[in-house]
Short mmCIF file of C-alpha atoms and ligand atoms in Angstrom, two decimals:
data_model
loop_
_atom_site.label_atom_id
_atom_site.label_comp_id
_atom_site.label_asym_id
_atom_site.label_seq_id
_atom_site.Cartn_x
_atom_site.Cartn_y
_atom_site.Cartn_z
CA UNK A 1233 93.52 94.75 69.29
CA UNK A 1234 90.02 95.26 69.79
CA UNK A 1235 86.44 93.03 70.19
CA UNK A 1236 87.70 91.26 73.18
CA UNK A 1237 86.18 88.14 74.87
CA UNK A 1238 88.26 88.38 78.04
CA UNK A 1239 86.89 89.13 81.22
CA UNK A 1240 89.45 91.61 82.03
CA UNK A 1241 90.04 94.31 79.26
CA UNK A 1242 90.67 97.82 78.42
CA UNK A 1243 87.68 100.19 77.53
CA UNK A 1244 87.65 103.75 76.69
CA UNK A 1245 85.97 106.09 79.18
CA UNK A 1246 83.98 107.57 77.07
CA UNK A 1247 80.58 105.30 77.05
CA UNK A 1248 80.23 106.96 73.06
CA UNK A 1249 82.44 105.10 71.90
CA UNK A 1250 83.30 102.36 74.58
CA UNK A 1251 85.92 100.71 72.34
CA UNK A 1252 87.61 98.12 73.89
CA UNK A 1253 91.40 96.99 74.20
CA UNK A 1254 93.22 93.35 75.00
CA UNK A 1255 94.75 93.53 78.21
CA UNK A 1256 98.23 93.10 77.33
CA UNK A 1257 98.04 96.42 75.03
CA UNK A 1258 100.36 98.94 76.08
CA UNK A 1259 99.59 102.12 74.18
CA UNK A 1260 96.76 103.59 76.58
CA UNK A 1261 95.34 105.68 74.74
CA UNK A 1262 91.58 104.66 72.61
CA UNK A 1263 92.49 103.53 68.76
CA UNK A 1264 89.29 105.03 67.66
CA UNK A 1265 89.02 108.38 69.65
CA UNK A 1266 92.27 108.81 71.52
CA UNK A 1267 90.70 108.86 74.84
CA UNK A 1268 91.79 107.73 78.58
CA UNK A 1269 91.28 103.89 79.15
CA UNK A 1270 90.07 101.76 82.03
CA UNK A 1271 90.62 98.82 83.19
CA UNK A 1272 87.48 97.29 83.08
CA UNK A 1273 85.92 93.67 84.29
CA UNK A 1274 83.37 91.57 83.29
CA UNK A 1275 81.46 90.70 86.84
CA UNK A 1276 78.93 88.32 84.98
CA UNK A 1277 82.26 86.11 84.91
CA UNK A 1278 85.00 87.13 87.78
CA UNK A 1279 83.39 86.46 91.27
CA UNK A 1280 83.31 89.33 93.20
CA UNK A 1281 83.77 89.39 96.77
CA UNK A 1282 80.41 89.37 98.59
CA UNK A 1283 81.09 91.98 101.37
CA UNK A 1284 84.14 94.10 102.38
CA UNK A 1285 84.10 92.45 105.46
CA UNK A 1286 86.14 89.04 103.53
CA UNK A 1287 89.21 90.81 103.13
CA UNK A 1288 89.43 90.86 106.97
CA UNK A 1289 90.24 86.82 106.23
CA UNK A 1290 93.40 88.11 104.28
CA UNK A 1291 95.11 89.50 108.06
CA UNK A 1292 95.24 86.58 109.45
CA UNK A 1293 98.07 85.33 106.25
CA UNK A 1294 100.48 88.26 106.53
CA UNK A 1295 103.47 85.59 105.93
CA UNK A 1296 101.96 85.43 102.42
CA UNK A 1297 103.37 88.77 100.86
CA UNK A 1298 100.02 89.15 98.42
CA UNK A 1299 98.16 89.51 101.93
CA UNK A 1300 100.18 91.26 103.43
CA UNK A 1301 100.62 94.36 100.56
CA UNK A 1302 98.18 96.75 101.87
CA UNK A 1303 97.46 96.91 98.12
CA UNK A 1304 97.26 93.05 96.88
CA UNK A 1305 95.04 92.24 99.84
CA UNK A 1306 92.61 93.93 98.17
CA UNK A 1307 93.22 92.00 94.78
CA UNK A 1308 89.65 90.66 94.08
CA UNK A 1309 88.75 94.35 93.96
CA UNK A 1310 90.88 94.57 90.19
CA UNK A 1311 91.33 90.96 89.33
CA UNK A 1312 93.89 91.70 86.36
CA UNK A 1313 96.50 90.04 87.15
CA UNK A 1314 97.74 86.41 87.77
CA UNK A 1315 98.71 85.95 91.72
CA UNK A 1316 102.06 84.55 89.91
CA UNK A 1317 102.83 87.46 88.51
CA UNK A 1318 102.18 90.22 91.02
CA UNK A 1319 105.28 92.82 92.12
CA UNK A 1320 105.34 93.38 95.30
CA UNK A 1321 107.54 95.16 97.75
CA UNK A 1322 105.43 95.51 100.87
CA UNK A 1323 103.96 98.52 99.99
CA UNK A 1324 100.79 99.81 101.94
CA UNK A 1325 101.49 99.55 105.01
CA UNK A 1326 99.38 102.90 106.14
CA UNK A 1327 97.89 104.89 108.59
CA UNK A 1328 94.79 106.13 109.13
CA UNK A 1329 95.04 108.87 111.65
CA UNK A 1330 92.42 110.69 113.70
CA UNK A 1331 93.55 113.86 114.42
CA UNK A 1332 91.57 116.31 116.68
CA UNK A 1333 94.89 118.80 116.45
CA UNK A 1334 94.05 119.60 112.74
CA UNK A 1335 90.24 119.51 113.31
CA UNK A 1336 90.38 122.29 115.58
CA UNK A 1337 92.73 123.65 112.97
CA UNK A 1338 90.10 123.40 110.44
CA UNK A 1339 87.04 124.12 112.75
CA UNK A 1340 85.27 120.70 112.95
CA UNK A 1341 84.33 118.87 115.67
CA UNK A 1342 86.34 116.54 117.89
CA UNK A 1343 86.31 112.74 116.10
CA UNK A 1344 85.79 114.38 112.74
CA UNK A 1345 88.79 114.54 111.00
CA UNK A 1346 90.93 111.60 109.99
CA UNK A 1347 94.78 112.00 108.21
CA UNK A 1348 95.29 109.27 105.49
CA UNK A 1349 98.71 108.71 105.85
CA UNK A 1350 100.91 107.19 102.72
CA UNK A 1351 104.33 108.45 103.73
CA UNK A 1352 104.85 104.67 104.91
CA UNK A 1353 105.14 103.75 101.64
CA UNK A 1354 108.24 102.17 100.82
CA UNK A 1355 109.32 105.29 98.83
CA UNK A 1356 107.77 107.63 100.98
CA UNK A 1357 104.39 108.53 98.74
CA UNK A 1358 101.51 107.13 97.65
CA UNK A 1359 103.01 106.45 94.56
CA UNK A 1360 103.84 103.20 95.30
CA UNK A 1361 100.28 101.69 95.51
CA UNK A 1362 100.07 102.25 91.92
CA UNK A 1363 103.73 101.32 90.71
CA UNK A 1364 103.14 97.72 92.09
CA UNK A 1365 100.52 97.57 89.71
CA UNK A 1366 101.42 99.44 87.11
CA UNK A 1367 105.16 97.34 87.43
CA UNK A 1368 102.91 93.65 87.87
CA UNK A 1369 101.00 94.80 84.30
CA UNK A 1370 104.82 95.43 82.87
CA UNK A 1371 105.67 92.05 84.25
CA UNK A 1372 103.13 90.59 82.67
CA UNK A 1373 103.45 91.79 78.81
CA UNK A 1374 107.19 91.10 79.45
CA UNK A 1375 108.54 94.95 79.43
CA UNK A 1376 112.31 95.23 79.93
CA UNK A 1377 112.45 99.34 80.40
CA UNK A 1378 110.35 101.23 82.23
CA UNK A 1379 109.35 105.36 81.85
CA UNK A 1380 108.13 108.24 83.21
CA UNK A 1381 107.77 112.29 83.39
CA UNK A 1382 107.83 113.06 87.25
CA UNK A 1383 107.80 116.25 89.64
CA UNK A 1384 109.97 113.35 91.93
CA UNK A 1385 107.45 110.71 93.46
CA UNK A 1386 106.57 108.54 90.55
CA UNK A 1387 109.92 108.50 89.83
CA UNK A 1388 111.36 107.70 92.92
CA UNK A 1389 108.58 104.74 93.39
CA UNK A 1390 110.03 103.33 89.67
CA UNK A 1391 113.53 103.56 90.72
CA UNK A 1392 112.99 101.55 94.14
CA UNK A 1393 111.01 98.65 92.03
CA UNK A 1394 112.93 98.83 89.53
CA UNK A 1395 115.97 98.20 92.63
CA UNK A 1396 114.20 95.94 94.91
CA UNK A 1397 113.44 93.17 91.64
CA UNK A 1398 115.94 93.64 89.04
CA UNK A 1399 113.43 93.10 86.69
CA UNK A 1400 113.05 95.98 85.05
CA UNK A 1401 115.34 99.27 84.06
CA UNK A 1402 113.81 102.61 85.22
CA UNK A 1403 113.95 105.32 82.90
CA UNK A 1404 112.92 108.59 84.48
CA UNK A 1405 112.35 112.50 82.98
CA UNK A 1406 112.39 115.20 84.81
CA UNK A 1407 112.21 118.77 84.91
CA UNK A 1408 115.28 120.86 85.33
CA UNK A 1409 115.31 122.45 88.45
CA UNK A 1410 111.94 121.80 89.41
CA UNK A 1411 112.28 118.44 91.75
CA UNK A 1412 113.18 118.40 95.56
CA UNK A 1413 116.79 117.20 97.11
CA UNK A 1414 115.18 113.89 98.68
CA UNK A 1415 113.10 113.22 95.13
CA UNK A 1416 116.29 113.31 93.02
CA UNK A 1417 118.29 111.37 95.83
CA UNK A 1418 115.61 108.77 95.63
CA UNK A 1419 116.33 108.56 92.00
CA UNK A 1420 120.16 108.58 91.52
CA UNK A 1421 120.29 106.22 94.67
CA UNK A 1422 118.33 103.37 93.39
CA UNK A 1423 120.12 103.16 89.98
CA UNK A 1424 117.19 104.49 87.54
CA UNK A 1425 118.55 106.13 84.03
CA UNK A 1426 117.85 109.64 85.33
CA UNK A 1427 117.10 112.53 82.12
CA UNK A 1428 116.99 116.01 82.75
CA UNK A 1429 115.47 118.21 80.64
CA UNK A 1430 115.22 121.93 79.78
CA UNK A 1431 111.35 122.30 81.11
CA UNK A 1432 109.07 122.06 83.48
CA UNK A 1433 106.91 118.56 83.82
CA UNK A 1434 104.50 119.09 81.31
CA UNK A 1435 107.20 119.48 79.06
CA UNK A 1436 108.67 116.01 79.95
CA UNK A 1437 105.76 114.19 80.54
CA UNK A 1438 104.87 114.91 76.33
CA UNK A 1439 108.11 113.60 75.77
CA UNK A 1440 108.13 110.54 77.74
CA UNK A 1441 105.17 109.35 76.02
CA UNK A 1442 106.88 110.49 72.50
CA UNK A 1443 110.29 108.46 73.44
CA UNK A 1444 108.09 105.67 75.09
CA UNK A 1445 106.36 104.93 71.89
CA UNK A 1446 109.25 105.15 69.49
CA UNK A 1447 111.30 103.15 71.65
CA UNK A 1448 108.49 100.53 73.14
CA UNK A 1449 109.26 101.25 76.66
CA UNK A 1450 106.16 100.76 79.21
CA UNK A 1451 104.88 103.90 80.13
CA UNK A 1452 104.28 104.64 84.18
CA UNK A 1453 102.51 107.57 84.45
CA UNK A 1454 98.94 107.73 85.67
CA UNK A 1455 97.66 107.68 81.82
CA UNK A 1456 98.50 104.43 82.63
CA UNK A 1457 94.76 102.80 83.60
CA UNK A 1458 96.69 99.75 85.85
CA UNK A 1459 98.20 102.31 88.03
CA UNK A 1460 95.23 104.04 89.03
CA UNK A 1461 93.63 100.42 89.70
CA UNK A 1462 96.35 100.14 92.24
CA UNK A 1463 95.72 103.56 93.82
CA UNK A 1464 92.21 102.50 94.80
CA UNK A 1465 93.53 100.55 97.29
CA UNK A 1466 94.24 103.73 99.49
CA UNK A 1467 90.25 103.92 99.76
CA UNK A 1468 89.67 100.70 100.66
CA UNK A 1469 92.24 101.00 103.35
CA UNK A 1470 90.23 103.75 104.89
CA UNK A 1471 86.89 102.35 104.34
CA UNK A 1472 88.89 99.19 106.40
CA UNK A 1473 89.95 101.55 109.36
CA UNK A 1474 86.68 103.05 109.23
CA UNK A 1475 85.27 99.74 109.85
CA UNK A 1476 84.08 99.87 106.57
CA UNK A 1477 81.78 102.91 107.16
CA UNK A 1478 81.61 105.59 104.08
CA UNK A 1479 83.31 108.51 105.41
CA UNK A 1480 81.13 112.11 104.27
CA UNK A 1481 84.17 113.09 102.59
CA UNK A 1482 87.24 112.98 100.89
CA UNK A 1483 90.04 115.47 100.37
CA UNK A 1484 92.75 115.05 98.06
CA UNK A 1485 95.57 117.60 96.21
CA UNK A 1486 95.08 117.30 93.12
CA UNK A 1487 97.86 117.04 90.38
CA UNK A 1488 97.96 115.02 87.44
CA UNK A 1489 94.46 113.86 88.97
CA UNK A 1490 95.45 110.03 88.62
CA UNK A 1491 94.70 109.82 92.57
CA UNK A 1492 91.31 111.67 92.35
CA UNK A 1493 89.81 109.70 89.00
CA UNK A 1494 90.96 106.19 91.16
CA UNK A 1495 89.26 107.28 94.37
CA UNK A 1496 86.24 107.58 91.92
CA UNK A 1497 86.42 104.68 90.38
CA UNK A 1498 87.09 102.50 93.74
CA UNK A 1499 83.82 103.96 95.16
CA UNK A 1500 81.55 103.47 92.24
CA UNK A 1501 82.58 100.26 91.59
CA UNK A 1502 81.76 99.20 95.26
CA UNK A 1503 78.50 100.93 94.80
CA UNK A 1504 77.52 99.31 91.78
CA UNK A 1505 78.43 95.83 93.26
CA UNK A 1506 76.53 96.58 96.36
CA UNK A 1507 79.52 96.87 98.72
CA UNK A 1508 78.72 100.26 99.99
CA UNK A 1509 75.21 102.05 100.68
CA UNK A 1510 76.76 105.58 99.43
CA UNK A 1511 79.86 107.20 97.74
CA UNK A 1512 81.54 110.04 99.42
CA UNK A 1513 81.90 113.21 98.38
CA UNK A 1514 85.14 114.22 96.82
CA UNK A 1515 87.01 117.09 97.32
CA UNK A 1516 89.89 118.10 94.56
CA UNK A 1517 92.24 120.81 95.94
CA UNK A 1518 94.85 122.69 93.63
CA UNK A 1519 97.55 125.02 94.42
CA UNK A 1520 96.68 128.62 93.31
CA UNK A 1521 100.37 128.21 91.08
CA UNK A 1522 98.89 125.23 89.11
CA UNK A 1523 94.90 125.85 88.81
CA UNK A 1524 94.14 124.29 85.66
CA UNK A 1525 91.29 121.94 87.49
CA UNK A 1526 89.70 124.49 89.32
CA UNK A 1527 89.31 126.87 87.01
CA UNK A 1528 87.80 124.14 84.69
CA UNK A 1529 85.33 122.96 86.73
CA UNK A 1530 84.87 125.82 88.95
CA UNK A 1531 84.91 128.83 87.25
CA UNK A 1532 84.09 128.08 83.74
CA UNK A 1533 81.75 125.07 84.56
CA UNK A 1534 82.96 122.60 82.36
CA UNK A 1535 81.88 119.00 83.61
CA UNK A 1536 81.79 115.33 82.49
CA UNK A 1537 78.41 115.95 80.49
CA UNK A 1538 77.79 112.11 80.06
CA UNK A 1539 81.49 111.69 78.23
CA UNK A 1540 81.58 114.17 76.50
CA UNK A 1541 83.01 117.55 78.43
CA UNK A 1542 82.68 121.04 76.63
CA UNK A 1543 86.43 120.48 74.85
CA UNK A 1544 85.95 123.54 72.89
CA UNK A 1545 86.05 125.67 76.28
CA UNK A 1546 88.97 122.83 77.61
CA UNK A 1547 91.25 123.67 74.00
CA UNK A 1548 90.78 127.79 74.64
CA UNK A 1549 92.01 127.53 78.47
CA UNK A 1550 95.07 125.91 77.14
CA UNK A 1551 95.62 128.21 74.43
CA UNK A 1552 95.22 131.26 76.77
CA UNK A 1553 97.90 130.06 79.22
CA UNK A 1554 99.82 129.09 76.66
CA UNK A 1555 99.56 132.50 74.74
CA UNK A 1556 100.16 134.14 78.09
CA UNK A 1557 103.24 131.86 78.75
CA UNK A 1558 101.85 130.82 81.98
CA UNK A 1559 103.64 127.86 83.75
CA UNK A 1560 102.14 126.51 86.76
CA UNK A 1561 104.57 127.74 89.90
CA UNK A 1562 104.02 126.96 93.29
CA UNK A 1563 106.20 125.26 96.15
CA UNK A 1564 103.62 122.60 96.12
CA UNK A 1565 106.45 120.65 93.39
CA UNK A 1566 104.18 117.44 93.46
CA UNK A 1567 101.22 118.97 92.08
CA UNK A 1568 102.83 121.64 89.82
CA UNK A 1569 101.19 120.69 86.86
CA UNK A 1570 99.58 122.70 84.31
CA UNK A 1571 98.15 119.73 81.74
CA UNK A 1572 96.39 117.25 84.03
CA UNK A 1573 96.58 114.07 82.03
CA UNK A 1574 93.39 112.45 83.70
CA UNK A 1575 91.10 115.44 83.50
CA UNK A 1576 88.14 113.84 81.99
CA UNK A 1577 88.78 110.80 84.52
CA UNK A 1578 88.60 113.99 87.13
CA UNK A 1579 85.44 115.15 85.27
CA UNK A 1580 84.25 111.72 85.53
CA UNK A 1581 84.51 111.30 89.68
CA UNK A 1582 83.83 114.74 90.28
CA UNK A 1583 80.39 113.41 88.28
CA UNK A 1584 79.35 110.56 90.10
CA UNK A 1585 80.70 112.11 93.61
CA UNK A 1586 79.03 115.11 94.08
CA UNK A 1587 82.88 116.98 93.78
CA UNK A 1588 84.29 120.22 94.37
CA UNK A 1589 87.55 121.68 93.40
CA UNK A 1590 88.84 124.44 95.58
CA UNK A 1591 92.91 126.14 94.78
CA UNK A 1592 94.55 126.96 98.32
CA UNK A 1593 97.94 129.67 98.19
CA UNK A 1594 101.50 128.30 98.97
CA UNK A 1595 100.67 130.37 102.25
CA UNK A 1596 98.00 128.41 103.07
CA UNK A 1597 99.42 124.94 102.27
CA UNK A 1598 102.54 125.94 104.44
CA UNK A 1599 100.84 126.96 107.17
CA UNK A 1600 98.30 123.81 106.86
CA UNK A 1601 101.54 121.71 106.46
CA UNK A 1602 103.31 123.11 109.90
CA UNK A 1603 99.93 122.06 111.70
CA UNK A 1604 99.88 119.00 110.61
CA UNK A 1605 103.69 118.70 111.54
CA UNK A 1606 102.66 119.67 115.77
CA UNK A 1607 99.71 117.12 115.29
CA UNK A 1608 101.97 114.21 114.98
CA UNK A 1609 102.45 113.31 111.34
CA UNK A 1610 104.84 115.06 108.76
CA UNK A 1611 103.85 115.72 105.24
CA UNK A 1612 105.75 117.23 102.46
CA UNK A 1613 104.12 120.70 101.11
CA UNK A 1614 101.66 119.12 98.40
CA UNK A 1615 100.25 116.80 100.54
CA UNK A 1616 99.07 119.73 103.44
CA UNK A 1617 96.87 120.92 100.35
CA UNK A 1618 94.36 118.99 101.40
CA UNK A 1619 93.99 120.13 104.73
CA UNK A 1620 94.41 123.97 103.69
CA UNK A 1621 91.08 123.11 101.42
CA UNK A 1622 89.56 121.30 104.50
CA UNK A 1623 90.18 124.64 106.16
CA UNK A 1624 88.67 126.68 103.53
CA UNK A 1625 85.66 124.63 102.69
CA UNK A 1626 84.82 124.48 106.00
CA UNK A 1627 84.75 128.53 106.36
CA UNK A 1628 82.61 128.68 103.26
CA UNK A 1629 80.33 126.11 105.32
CA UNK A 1630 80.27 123.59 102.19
CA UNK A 1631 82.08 120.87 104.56
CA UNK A 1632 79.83 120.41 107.99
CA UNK A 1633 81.58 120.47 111.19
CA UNK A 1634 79.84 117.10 111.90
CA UNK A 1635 81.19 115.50 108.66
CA UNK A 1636 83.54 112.93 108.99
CA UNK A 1637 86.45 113.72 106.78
CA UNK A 1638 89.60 112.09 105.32
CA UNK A 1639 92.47 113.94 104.39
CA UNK A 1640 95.03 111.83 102.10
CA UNK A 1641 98.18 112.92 103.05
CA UNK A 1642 100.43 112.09 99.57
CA UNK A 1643 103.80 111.94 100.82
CA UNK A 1644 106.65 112.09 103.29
CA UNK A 1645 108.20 114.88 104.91
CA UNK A 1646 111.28 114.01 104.08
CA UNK A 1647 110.54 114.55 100.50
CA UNK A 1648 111.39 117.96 100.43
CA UNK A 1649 113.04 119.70 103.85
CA UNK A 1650 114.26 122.63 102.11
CA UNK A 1651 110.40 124.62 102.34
CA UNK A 1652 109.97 122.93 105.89
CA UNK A 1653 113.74 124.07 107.36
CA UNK A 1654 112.79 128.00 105.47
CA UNK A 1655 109.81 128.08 106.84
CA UNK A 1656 110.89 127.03 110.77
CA UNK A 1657 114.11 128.30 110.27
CA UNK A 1658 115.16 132.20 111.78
CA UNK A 1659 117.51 133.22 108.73
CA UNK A 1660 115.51 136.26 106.90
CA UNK A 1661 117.76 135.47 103.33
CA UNK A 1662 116.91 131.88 103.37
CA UNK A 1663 112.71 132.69 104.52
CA UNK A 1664 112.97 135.19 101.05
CA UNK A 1665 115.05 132.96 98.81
CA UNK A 1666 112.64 129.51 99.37
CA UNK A 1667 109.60 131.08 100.15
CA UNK A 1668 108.93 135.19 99.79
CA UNK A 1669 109.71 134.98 96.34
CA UNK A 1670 106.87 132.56 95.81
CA UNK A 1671 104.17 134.96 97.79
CA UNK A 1672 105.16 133.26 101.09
CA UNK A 1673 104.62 136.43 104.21
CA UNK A 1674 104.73 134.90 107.04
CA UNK A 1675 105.15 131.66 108.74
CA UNK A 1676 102.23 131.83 111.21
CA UNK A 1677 103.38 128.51 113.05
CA UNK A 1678 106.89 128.43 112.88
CA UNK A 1679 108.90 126.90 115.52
CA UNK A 1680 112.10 128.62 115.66
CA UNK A 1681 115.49 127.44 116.14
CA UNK A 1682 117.28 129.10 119.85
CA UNK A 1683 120.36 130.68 119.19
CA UNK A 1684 122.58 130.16 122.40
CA UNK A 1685 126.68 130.81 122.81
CA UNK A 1686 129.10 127.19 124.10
CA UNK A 1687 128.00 128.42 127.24
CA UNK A 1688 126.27 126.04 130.19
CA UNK A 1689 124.65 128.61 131.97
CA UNK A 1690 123.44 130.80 128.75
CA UNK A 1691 121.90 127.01 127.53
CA UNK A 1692 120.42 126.26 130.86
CA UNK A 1693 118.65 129.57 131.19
CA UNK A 1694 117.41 129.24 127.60
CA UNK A 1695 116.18 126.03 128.17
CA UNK A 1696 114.28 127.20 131.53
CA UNK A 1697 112.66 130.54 129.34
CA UNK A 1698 111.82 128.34 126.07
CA UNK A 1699 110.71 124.86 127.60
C1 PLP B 2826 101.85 112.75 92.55
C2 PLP B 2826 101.55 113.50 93.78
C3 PLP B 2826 100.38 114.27 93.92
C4 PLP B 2826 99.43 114.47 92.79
O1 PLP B 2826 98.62 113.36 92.55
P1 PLP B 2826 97.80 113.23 91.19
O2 PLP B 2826 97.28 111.85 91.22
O3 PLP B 2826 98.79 113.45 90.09
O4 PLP B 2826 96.75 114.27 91.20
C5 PLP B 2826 100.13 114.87 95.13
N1 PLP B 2826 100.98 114.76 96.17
C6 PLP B 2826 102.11 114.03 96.08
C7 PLP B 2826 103.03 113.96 97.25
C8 PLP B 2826 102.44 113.38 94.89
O5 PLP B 2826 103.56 112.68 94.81
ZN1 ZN B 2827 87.28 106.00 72.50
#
């Protein structure tokens, strides 16, 4: 299980202990320490590519389906896998957006602020550049069942792999209660074994990993090191429509901080092979509901320390909100987490980054989420997180108005009309049932439905008033 010679492995984060793990090992966790793995390379013996500017090589071969996955083009970048073996569906196939609609918004300059947009995934979220990875590394150690906790995207982005190849039976857990109409109908539609449980996602996500080991199924969350190797191809597809410039910054909601620890990882691992001059700085942004992260690292200053983060202070947070019965609530369903999984990962980018983690109120990320709806691109609520932090880190003057900035919008709008229709909507019961009861006063940008009788004249003369 350990002392391998391969030039691909498994390593535990923490450079302490640094144990490493065969490939094909499925347990993700450290033998020695328990800790979060990596998938980790041996450069001295894989080639790596010799400037960013070779993958441009791989557009001119979209008919070959490796080059044309906006995530497999990128393959020399996390060499684990055999090109035989790779899973792909496509996925991608994004946007990067300028927008000067939300930089106004925000209060930055014209040309400033770019929209990083993975709704065009095949599932509708980012999810899906990790899943073909995560789903290739099943492939390869021959799973047959495949598992995970989800707030909706992850498992969505199982189900349609698991429906698109046949290769592979999705097993999802979920919350009860706690995952949005178009999530669930993702789910149920493509086929996947769908379990409900009394809880909220923490809840499931400790026993996914329980049933997952008793049963051997492969586990898909983002403890899962190949998933996060996938996600790093959403930075490399903005460092590509950036011309392969280093943006100033990078904003990102933050969950179970899988997205946040890859984003790290992508950068410093083009840093240390001398494909970039400079990292970007990293911006983490939680909903107010579900602020484990920034009160961490914000408040209570805990930080990666060299690998080895102040755990005592970590173990009494948890106890507290346990002790206080406090479950993460906000209408933000993607990122309602309480236990991020990939906190010292998070710790870890944050690090090497120059990070900051800021929490933004369901108000905020509504109202972020409607602007970025009249700008031209929809987003479900978690995903307008990160340009409600833009918004506030920009007032507190830590983001310049001059700094170019990415915001990665997670997923679809279509993942989850119910807050969107409330919010836009004119019914009073329907504004307090979806959205008072979660703090939710106004909606500042709504675009309200016109109530007109069958009439032709009484339509004509509301179109002339309204339009
Ligand atoms: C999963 C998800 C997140 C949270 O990402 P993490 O990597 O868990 O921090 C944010 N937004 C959307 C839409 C998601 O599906
Ligand atoms: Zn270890």
């Amino acid at each position: 299980m350990t002392a391998t010679t391969s030039a691909v492995f498994q390593r535990c984060i923490h450079p302490q202990c640094g144990t490493t793990v065969d490939l094909d090992d499925t347990t993700f966790r450290c033998p020695r320490c328990g800790g979060l793995l990596d998938v980790a390379y041996d450069w001295n013996r894989i080639r790596p590519p010799k400037s960013l500017r070779d993958f441009e090589a791989h557009w001119a071969r979209r008919s070959d389906p490796l080059s044309f996955s906006g995530v497999w083009r990128f393959r020399e970048l996390f060499p684990f896998a055999p090109e035989d073996r790779v899973m792909t569906i496509g996925e991608g196939q994004t946007l990067l957006q300028p927008s000067d609609f939300v930089a106004q918004y925000v209060g930055s300059k014209e040309g400033r602020v770019f929209l990083q947009y993975e709704g065009m995934n095949p599932s509708g979220s980012f999810k899906d550049n990790g899943m073909t990875a995560a789903f290739t590394h099943a492939r390869m150690v021959g799973a047959r069942r495949a598992a995970c906790a989800s707030t909706g995207n992850t498992s969505a982005s199982l189900a349609i792999y698991c429906a698109a190849t046949h290769l592979m039976r999705a097993i999802i857990f979920i919350g009860s209660g706690k995952i949005s109409y178009g999530k669930l109908a993702q789910a149920l539609e493509h086929g996947a074994l769908t379990v409900q449980i009394a809880g909220d996602f923490d809840d499931a996500l400790m026993r996914v990993q329980q049933v997952a080991k008793q049963l051997g199924i492969y586990l898909v969350n983002s403890i899962n090191p190949f998933r996060l190797e996938g996600q790093k191809s959403i930075m490399y597809r903005v460092l590509e429509a950036l011309r392969w410039e280093v943006p100033d910054w990078i904003l990102v909601p933050g969950g179970n901080l899988g997205n946040v620890s890859s984003f790290g990882k992508a950068f410093f691992e083009l840093l240390d092979l001398g494909l970039i001059p400079r990292v970007p700085r990293l911006a983490v942004i939680n909903a107010a509901g579900a602020d484990t992260f920034y009160q961490l690292y914000e408040r209570q200053g805990v930080r990666w320390n060299g690998g080895q983060p102040d755990q005592a202070k970590i173990n009494s947070y948890f106890t507290a909100m346990d002790s206080a019965n406090l479950r993460a609530d906000t209408l933000a369903s993607a990122i309602e987490i309480n236990r991020p999984v990939n906190l010292p990962k998070a710790l870890r980018a944050l690090e090497r980054c120059g990070g900051v983690v800021r929490e933004v109120t369901d108000q905020e990320i509504l109202d972020a989420k409607a602007k970025v709806g009249a700008g031209g691109l929809g987003c479900e609520p978690a995903s307008a997180a990160s340009v409600a932090g833009l918004k506030k880190l920009r007032a507190e003057g830590i983001i310049a108005a001059d700094e170019r900035v990415v915001c990665v919008l997670t997923g679809h709008q279509m993942k989850d009309p119910t807050a969107t229709v409330a919010y836009h909507g004119s019914d009073p019961k329907t504004f307090e049932e979806v959205l008072g009861k979660r703090g939710v006063r106004r909606a500042s940008y709504a675009n309200r439905p016109v109530q007109v009788p069958n009439d032709l004249n009484e339509i004509v003369k509301a179109i002339e008033v309204y339009a």
